Amino acid sequence: MDGTTARPGPGSVVVGVDGSSSARAAAMWAAREAALRACTLCLVHAADTEPPAPFLSQAEITGSRRAGRELLERTARAVTARHPDLAVIQELTGGTAPDSLRRAAALTGTIVVGHRGVGGFSSLLLGSVGLEVVAAATTPVVVVRGAAEAAEAGAVLAAVRDEADLGCARAAAREAVLRKVPLRLLHIGGAGPSGAARAVLPGGGEETTGDHVRALSSVSDRVREEFPELTVREDALKSHSVPGALVDATHHADLVVLGGRRSPGYLGPTIGRTTLGLLQHAHCPVELIPRRGPGQGLGQGLRQGLRHGSTS
């Protein structure tokens, strides 16, 4: 740890800043989120100078840390200009960005990252830092996508596959309550060659999506019971491309919430094909709720009793 003005408190919103336009947009989104939650915002810059690399001189390491402190201070000024009552702390570390963000978030924080970094291949749709943070997530992670000053759509979207996604729906409901907007619970079933809705089972068989649609209604009913002040809408659609249909739905959302994949594979324990598609192409920020196992889900940022494996 190179320097910090305080320690993030429980449930803090932690955002990585690296000087990129994507990170600036993420910092402003994170500041609004922290203001809505009435919690601390932690700005993290990772200098990646530890252990000292033989190709970096002491002067270069010192310069990197100085530039990091200046970046944190500039970002803090920009944030407090828009949210003057927000508690903001700055954390400069010598480690890597993914490790630094995870340490700052600890067990209860929410990590926010931009969808691209300052370097690397501009053609990548999700930066390496964001991808690594999401792939190994143990607390909620938000990847900020969409226009920097996008017009508000007035809705939070949650992807629901079955009743195991109740925790994710609860998390989305809390976000909707904070924003004073409706919640849309969306189930998308795959469509076979005939256009009939179907679901592919892990063993390779198929079943109709009738059970999943009934589960959507069950989840909706539970959310309405727990959040009586919230307008909850439910939609069940079928599509040849579940990721594509979800991406289309994000045109009309301020935030989309979904859960980590139930089984490992793909790009880590939380990233399935649908999740990756959203992280690469969504038109609004994407919040991923990690899932530790079937029936489990105890994420605590924003009092989130959740872990979910949605249509991912």
Tab-separated table of C-alpha atoms in Angstrom:
chain	number	residue	atom	x	y	z
A	1	MET	CA	0.000	0.000	0.000
A	2	ASP	CA	1.592	3.256	-1.093
A	3	GLY	CA	-0.749	5.719	0.490
A	4	THR	CA	-4.313	6.238	1.588
A	5	THR	CA	-6.231	8.847	3.526
A	6	ALA	CA	-8.508	6.266	5.224
A	7	ARG	CA	-9.778	2.739	4.909
A	8	PRO	CA	-12.917	1.902	2.934
A	9	GLY	CA	-15.838	1.141	5.216
A	10	PRO	CA	-18.253	-1.785	4.895
A	11	GLY	CA	-20.291	-1.614	1.718
A	12	SER	CA	-18.086	1.004	0.075
A	13	VAL	CA	-18.105	1.619	-3.644
A	14	VAL	CA	-14.568	1.062	-4.960
A	15	VAL	CA	-13.559	2.339	-8.388
A	16	GLY	CA	-10.326	2.015	-10.338
A	17	VAL	CA	-8.860	5.130	-11.963
A	18	ASP	CA	-6.075	4.994	-14.534
A	19	GLY	CA	-6.398	8.217	-16.509
A	20	SER	CA	-8.473	6.746	-19.328
A	21	SER	CA	-11.779	8.256	-20.432
A	22	SER	CA	-13.442	4.938	-19.591
A	23	ALA	CA	-12.135	5.102	-16.019
A	24	ARG	CA	-13.272	8.717	-15.662
A	25	ALA	CA	-16.779	7.708	-16.699
A	26	ALA	CA	-16.622	4.808	-14.228
A	27	ALA	CA	-15.527	7.152	-11.420
A	28	MET	CA	-18.446	9.508	-12.028
A	29	TRP	CA	-20.901	6.589	-12.171
A	30	ALA	CA	-19.427	5.157	-8.964
A	31	ALA	CA	-19.722	8.539	-7.257
A	32	ARG	CA	-23.428	8.744	-8.064
A	33	GLU	CA	-23.907	5.170	-6.866
A	34	ALA	CA	-22.108	5.907	-3.582
A	35	ALA	CA	-24.199	9.057	-3.128
A	36	LEU	CA	-27.399	7.054	-3.661
A	37	ARG	CA	-26.261	4.451	-1.130
A	38	ALA	CA	-24.981	7.115	1.309
A	39	CYS	CA	-21.693	5.229	1.603
A	40	THR	CA	-18.007	5.956	1.044
A	41	LEU	CA	-16.429	6.174	-2.398
A	42	CYS	CA	-12.907	4.751	-2.610
A	43	LEU	CA	-10.765	5.828	-5.561
A	44	VAL	CA	-7.988	3.328	-6.273
A	45	HIS	CA	-4.966	3.801	-8.511
A	46	ALA	CA	-2.543	0.906	-8.894
A	47	ALA	CA	0.962	1.953	-9.906
A	48	ASP	CA	2.057	-1.664	-10.473
A	49	THR	CA	5.574	-1.018	-9.193
A	50	GLU	CA	5.845	-3.858	-6.682
A	51	PRO	CA	7.952	-5.828	-6.462
A	52	PRO	CA	10.392	-3.345	-8.001
A	53	ALA	CA	10.994	-4.369	-11.580
A	54	PRO	CA	14.634	-4.419	-12.725
A	55	PHE	CA	13.748	-2.370	-15.798
A	56	LEU	CA	12.289	0.486	-13.690
A	57	SER	CA	14.642	2.965	-12.095
A	58	GLN	CA	13.898	4.478	-8.706
A	59	ALA	CA	13.239	7.792	-10.443
A	60	GLU	CA	10.664	6.122	-12.695
A	61	ILE	CA	8.967	4.459	-9.736
A	62	THR	CA	8.869	7.763	-7.862
A	63	GLY	CA	7.477	9.514	-10.920
A	64	SER	CA	4.806	6.862	-11.383
A	65	ARG	CA	3.663	7.233	-7.787
A	66	ARG	CA	3.610	11.024	-8.065
A	67	ALA	CA	1.529	10.835	-11.220
A	68	GLY	CA	-0.823	8.412	-9.481
A	69	ARG	CA	-1.349	10.748	-6.540
A	70	GLU	CA	-2.043	13.658	-8.885
A	71	LEU	CA	-4.553	11.564	-10.844
A	72	LEU	CA	-6.341	10.567	-7.647
A	73	GLU	CA	-6.511	14.176	-6.486
A	74	ARG	CA	-7.876	15.379	-9.842
A	75	THR	CA	-10.481	12.655	-9.839
A	76	ALA	CA	-11.480	13.400	-6.253
A	77	ARG	CA	-11.936	17.083	-7.114
A	78	ALA	CA	-14.120	16.210	-10.107
A	79	VAL	CA	-16.218	13.848	-8.005
A	80	THR	CA	-16.736	16.240	-5.083
A	81	ALA	CA	-17.598	19.083	-7.459
A	82	ARG	CA	-20.636	17.058	-8.502
A	83	HIS	CA	-21.310	15.390	-5.127
A	84	PRO	CA	-20.055	17.824	-2.459
A	85	ASP	CA	-21.416	15.799	0.482
A	86	LEU	CA	-19.877	12.516	-0.622
A	87	ALA	CA	-17.179	10.933	1.550
A	88	VAL	CA	-14.245	10.206	-0.779
A	89	ILE	CA	-11.001	8.464	0.069
A	90	GLN	CA	-7.985	7.914	-2.160
A	91	GLU	CA	-5.828	4.826	-2.261
A	92	LEU	CA	-2.529	4.601	-4.138
A	93	THR	CA	-0.991	1.141	-4.289
A	94	GLY	CA	2.117	-0.370	-5.804
A	95	GLY	CA	0.328	-3.583	-6.747
A	96	THR	CA	-1.695	-4.617	-9.750
A	97	ALA	CA	-5.114	-3.108	-10.424
A	98	PRO	CA	-7.188	-6.306	-9.951
A	99	ASP	CA	-5.505	-7.181	-6.637
A	100	SER	CA	-5.722	-3.595	-5.386
A	101	LEU	CA	-9.427	-3.318	-6.195
A	102	ARG	CA	-10.229	-6.643	-4.535
A	103	ARG	CA	-8.334	-5.702	-1.373
A	104	ALA	CA	-10.091	-2.334	-1.159
A	105	ALA	CA	-13.517	-3.905	-1.649
A	106	ALA	CA	-12.799	-6.664	0.884
A	107	LEU	CA	-15.896	-8.758	1.629
A	108	THR	CA	-18.655	-6.176	1.349
A	109	GLY	CA	-17.686	-3.551	-1.216
A	110	THR	CA	-18.817	-3.130	-4.788
A	111	ILE	CA	-16.092	-2.771	-7.427
A	112	VAL	CA	-16.638	-0.450	-10.384
A	113	VAL	CA	-14.437	-0.487	-13.490
A	114	GLY	CA	-14.533	1.082	-16.916
A	115	HIS	CA	-14.893	-1.162	-19.919
A	116	ARG	CA	-11.474	-0.224	-21.317
A	117	GLY	CA	-8.118	0.824	-19.926
A	118	VAL	CA	-5.387	3.191	-21.055
A	119	GLY	CA	-3.274	0.714	-22.958
A	120	GLY	CA	-3.331	-2.586	-24.748
A	121	PHE	CA	-5.282	-3.353	-27.871
A	122	SER	CA	-7.962	-0.781	-28.618
A	123	SER	CA	-9.982	-3.416	-30.410
A	124	LEU	CA	-10.590	-5.362	-27.182
A	125	LEU	CA	-14.181	-4.916	-26.094
A	126	LEU	CA	-13.384	-5.337	-22.414
A	127	GLY	CA	-10.040	-4.324	-20.948
A	128	SER	CA	-7.824	-6.922	-19.326
A	129	VAL	CA	-8.258	-5.395	-15.862
A	130	GLY	CA	-12.041	-5.452	-16.098
A	131	LEU	CA	-12.031	-8.985	-17.425
A	132	GLU	CA	-9.745	-10.244	-14.665
A	133	VAL	CA	-11.754	-8.506	-11.945
A	134	VAL	CA	-15.040	-9.910	-13.232
A	135	ALA	CA	-13.690	-13.421	-13.810
A	136	ALA	CA	-12.489	-13.747	-10.209
A	137	ALA	CA	-15.254	-11.697	-8.577
A	138	THR	CA	-16.302	-12.537	-5.021
A	139	THR	CA	-18.207	-9.271	-4.466
A	140	PRO	CA	-20.491	-7.380	-6.875
A	141	VAL	CA	-18.699	-5.815	-9.849
A	142	VAL	CA	-20.072	-3.117	-12.144
A	143	VAL	CA	-18.621	-2.602	-15.617
A	144	VAL	CA	-19.607	0.865	-16.778
A	145	ARG	CA	-20.694	0.825	-20.389
A	146	GLY	CA	-22.834	3.116	-22.510
A	147	ALA	CA	-22.569	6.839	-23.208
A	148	ALA	CA	-20.813	8.877	-20.518
A	149	GLU	CA	-23.808	11.196	-20.150
A	150	ALA	CA	-26.554	8.885	-21.383
A	151	ALA	CA	-30.166	9.944	-20.977
A	152	GLU	CA	-31.801	8.019	-18.159
A	153	ALA	CA	-34.057	5.204	-19.306
A	154	GLY	CA	-35.899	5.061	-15.994
A	155	ALA	CA	-35.630	1.328	-15.285
A	156	VAL	CA	-33.369	-1.327	-13.775
A	157	LEU	CA	-33.223	-4.639	-15.647
A	158	ALA	CA	-32.523	-8.032	-14.069
A	159	ALA	CA	-31.961	-11.275	-15.988
A	160	VAL	CA	-33.862	-14.170	-14.411
A	161	ARG	CA	-33.602	-17.792	-15.428
A	162	ASP	CA	-35.179	-19.610	-12.485
A	163	GLU	CA	-35.914	-19.358	-8.775
A	164	ALA	CA	-32.212	-19.522	-7.926
A	165	ASP	CA	-32.053	-15.972	-9.269
A	166	LEU	CA	-34.139	-14.499	-6.464
A	167	GLY	CA	-31.020	-13.033	-4.838
A	168	CYS	CA	-30.091	-11.236	-8.028
A	169	ALA	CA	-33.645	-9.922	-8.392
A	170	ARG	CA	-33.464	-8.591	-4.838
A	171	ALA	CA	-30.206	-6.801	-5.609
A	172	ALA	CA	-31.740	-5.253	-8.711
A	173	ALA	CA	-34.813	-4.261	-6.703
A	174	ARG	CA	-32.648	-2.377	-4.221
A	175	GLU	CA	-30.960	-0.544	-7.074
A	176	ALA	CA	-34.361	0.349	-8.529
A	177	VAL	CA	-35.594	1.619	-5.159
A	178	LEU	CA	-32.510	3.816	-4.800
A	179	ARG	CA	-33.139	5.297	-8.237
A	180	LYS	CA	-36.921	5.508	-7.752
A	181	VAL	CA	-37.523	3.663	-11.031
A	182	PRO	CA	-39.363	0.446	-11.986
A	183	LEU	CA	-37.707	-2.965	-12.026
A	184	ARG	CA	-38.000	-5.176	-15.096
A	185	LEU	CA	-37.431	-8.896	-14.566
A	186	LEU	CA	-36.631	-10.544	-17.869
A	187	HIS	CA	-36.458	-14.222	-18.779
A	188	ILE	CA	-35.220	-15.112	-22.251
A	189	GLY	CA	-35.542	-18.691	-23.438
A	190	GLY	CA	-33.743	-20.096	-26.438
A	191	ALA	CA	-35.792	-20.864	-29.539
A	192	GLY	CA	-35.325	-24.016	-31.604
A	193	PRO	CA	-35.513	-24.242	-35.406
A	194	SER	CA	-39.314	-24.307	-35.251
A	195	GLY	CA	-39.385	-21.209	-33.104
A	196	ALA	CA	-40.527	-23.148	-30.029
A	197	ALA	CA	-38.984	-22.055	-26.780
A	198	ARG	CA	-36.572	-24.551	-25.270
A	199	ALA	CA	-33.818	-24.785	-22.670
A	200	VAL	CA	-30.636	-26.822	-23.003
A	201	LEU	CA	-29.813	-28.921	-19.964
A	202	PRO	CA	-26.231	-29.451	-18.685
A	203	GLY	CA	-26.348	-33.105	-19.768
A	204	GLY	CA	-27.192	-32.146	-23.336
A	205	GLY	CA	-30.963	-32.800	-23.256
A	206	GLU	CA	-33.687	-30.246	-23.696
A	207	GLU	CA	-36.773	-29.129	-21.816
A	208	THR	CA	-39.413	-26.533	-22.537
A	209	THR	CA	-39.123	-23.205	-20.793
A	210	GLY	CA	-42.533	-23.495	-19.142
A	211	ASP	CA	-40.946	-24.216	-15.766
A	212	HIS	CA	-38.621	-21.247	-16.150
A	213	VAL	CA	-41.517	-18.939	-16.986
A	214	ARG	CA	-43.391	-20.130	-13.909
A	215	ALA	CA	-40.239	-19.522	-11.888
A	216	LEU	CA	-40.114	-15.957	-13.255
A	217	SER	CA	-43.626	-15.356	-11.895
A	218	SER	CA	-42.591	-16.843	-8.557
A	219	VAL	CA	-39.539	-14.570	-8.344
A	220	SER	CA	-41.646	-11.562	-9.316
A	221	ASP	CA	-44.190	-12.342	-6.606
A	222	ARG	CA	-41.472	-12.624	-3.968
A	223	VAL	CA	-39.913	-9.318	-4.995
A	224	ARG	CA	-43.285	-7.574	-4.895
A	225	GLU	CA	-43.864	-8.915	-1.385
A	226	GLU	CA	-40.477	-7.688	-0.173
A	227	PHE	CA	-40.578	-4.349	-2.008
A	228	PRO	CA	-44.244	-3.281	-1.993
A	229	GLU	CA	-43.344	0.281	-2.968
A	230	LEU	CA	-41.591	-0.876	-6.162
A	231	THR	CA	-43.186	-1.252	-9.580
A	232	VAL	CA	-42.136	-4.678	-10.876
A	233	ARG	CA	-42.643	-5.737	-14.484
A	234	GLU	CA	-41.980	-9.228	-15.766
A	235	ASP	CA	-41.337	-10.328	-19.335
A	236	ALA	CA	-40.705	-13.776	-20.797
A	237	LEU	CA	-39.305	-13.787	-24.317
A	238	LYS	CA	-37.798	-16.354	-26.653
A	239	SER	CA	-34.894	-15.732	-28.977
A	240	HIS	CA	-32.385	-17.608	-31.104
A	241	SER	CA	-29.712	-15.518	-29.331
A	242	VAL	CA	-30.152	-15.064	-25.587
A	243	PRO	CA	-27.103	-12.750	-25.301
A	244	GLY	CA	-28.314	-10.695	-28.268
A	245	ALA	CA	-31.808	-10.316	-26.835
A	246	LEU	CA	-30.439	-9.197	-23.476
A	247	VAL	CA	-28.113	-6.694	-25.128
A	248	ASP	CA	-31.099	-5.269	-27.027
A	249	ALA	CA	-33.001	-4.945	-23.751
A	250	THR	CA	-30.228	-2.804	-22.256
A	251	HIS	CA	-31.168	-0.007	-24.669
A	252	HIS	CA	-34.032	0.670	-22.264
A	253	ALA	CA	-32.265	0.307	-18.901
A	254	ASP	CA	-30.078	2.417	-16.623
A	255	LEU	CA	-28.457	-0.711	-15.159
A	256	VAL	CA	-28.636	-4.422	-15.916
A	257	VAL	CA	-28.045	-6.903	-13.083
A	258	LEU	CA	-27.212	-10.553	-13.621
A	259	GLY	CA	-25.493	-13.368	-11.815
A	260	GLY	CA	-22.399	-15.449	-12.268
A	261	ARG	CA	-22.518	-18.720	-14.141
A	262	ARG	CA	-23.552	-21.737	-12.074
A	263	SER	CA	-20.756	-23.999	-13.256
A	264	PRO	CA	-17.099	-23.268	-14.051
A	265	GLY	CA	-15.703	-23.079	-17.535
A	266	TYR	CA	-15.605	-20.264	-20.065
A	267	LEU	CA	-13.541	-17.378	-18.636
A	268	GLY	CA	-13.680	-18.103	-14.919
A	269	PRO	CA	-16.323	-19.194	-12.432
A	270	THR	CA	-18.611	-16.190	-12.990
A	271	ILE	CA	-18.454	-15.639	-16.749
A	272	GLY	CA	-20.662	-17.565	-19.125
A	273	ARG	CA	-21.474	-16.810	-22.752
A	274	THR	CA	-24.367	-14.479	-21.948
A	275	THR	CA	-22.393	-12.603	-19.311
A	276	LEU	CA	-19.493	-12.073	-21.666
A	277	GLY	CA	-21.827	-10.843	-24.399
A	278	LEU	CA	-23.313	-8.241	-22.070
A	279	LEU	CA	-19.920	-7.112	-20.787
A	280	GLN	CA	-18.808	-6.568	-24.361
A	281	HIS	CA	-21.909	-5.041	-25.915
A	282	ALA	CA	-24.399	-3.729	-23.324
A	283	HIS	CA	-25.724	-0.199	-23.761
A	284	CYS	CA	-25.753	0.530	-20.014
A	285	PRO	CA	-23.655	-0.423	-16.973
A	286	VAL	CA	-23.627	-4.132	-16.118
A	287	GLU	CA	-23.640	-5.327	-12.500
A	288	LEU	CA	-22.484	-8.891	-11.976
A	289	ILE	CA	-23.455	-10.683	-8.781
A	290	PRO	CA	-21.056	-13.588	-8.132
A	291	ARG	CA	-22.494	-16.928	-7.127
A	292	ARG	CA	-20.673	-19.246	-4.749
A	293	GLY	CA	-22.868	-22.277	-5.243
A	294	PRO	CA	-26.427	-23.551	-5.661
A	295	GLY	CA	-28.779	-21.965	-3.161
A	296	GLN	CA	-26.023	-19.783	-1.703
A	297	GLY	CA	-25.808	-16.072	-1.997
A	298	LEU	CA	-24.674	-13.787	0.760
A	299	GLY	CA	-23.294	-10.712	-1.005
A	300	GLN	CA	-23.355	-7.860	1.519
A	301	GLY	CA	-22.677	-4.634	-0.357
A	302	LEU	CA	-25.879	-2.604	-0.154
A	303	ARG	CA	-27.230	-5.364	2.176
A	304	GLN	CA	-27.450	-7.694	-0.790
A	305	GLY	CA	-28.516	-11.163	0.329
A	306	LEU	CA	-27.662	-12.667	-2.990
A	307	ARG	CA	-25.654	-14.741	-5.354
A	308	HIS	CA	-27.240	-15.635	-8.671
A	309	GLY	CA	-26.778	-17.606	-11.812
A	310	SER	CA	-29.070	-16.012	-14.340
A	311	THR	CA	-29.484	-16.471	-18.061
A	312	SER	CA	-25.704	-16.633	-18.297
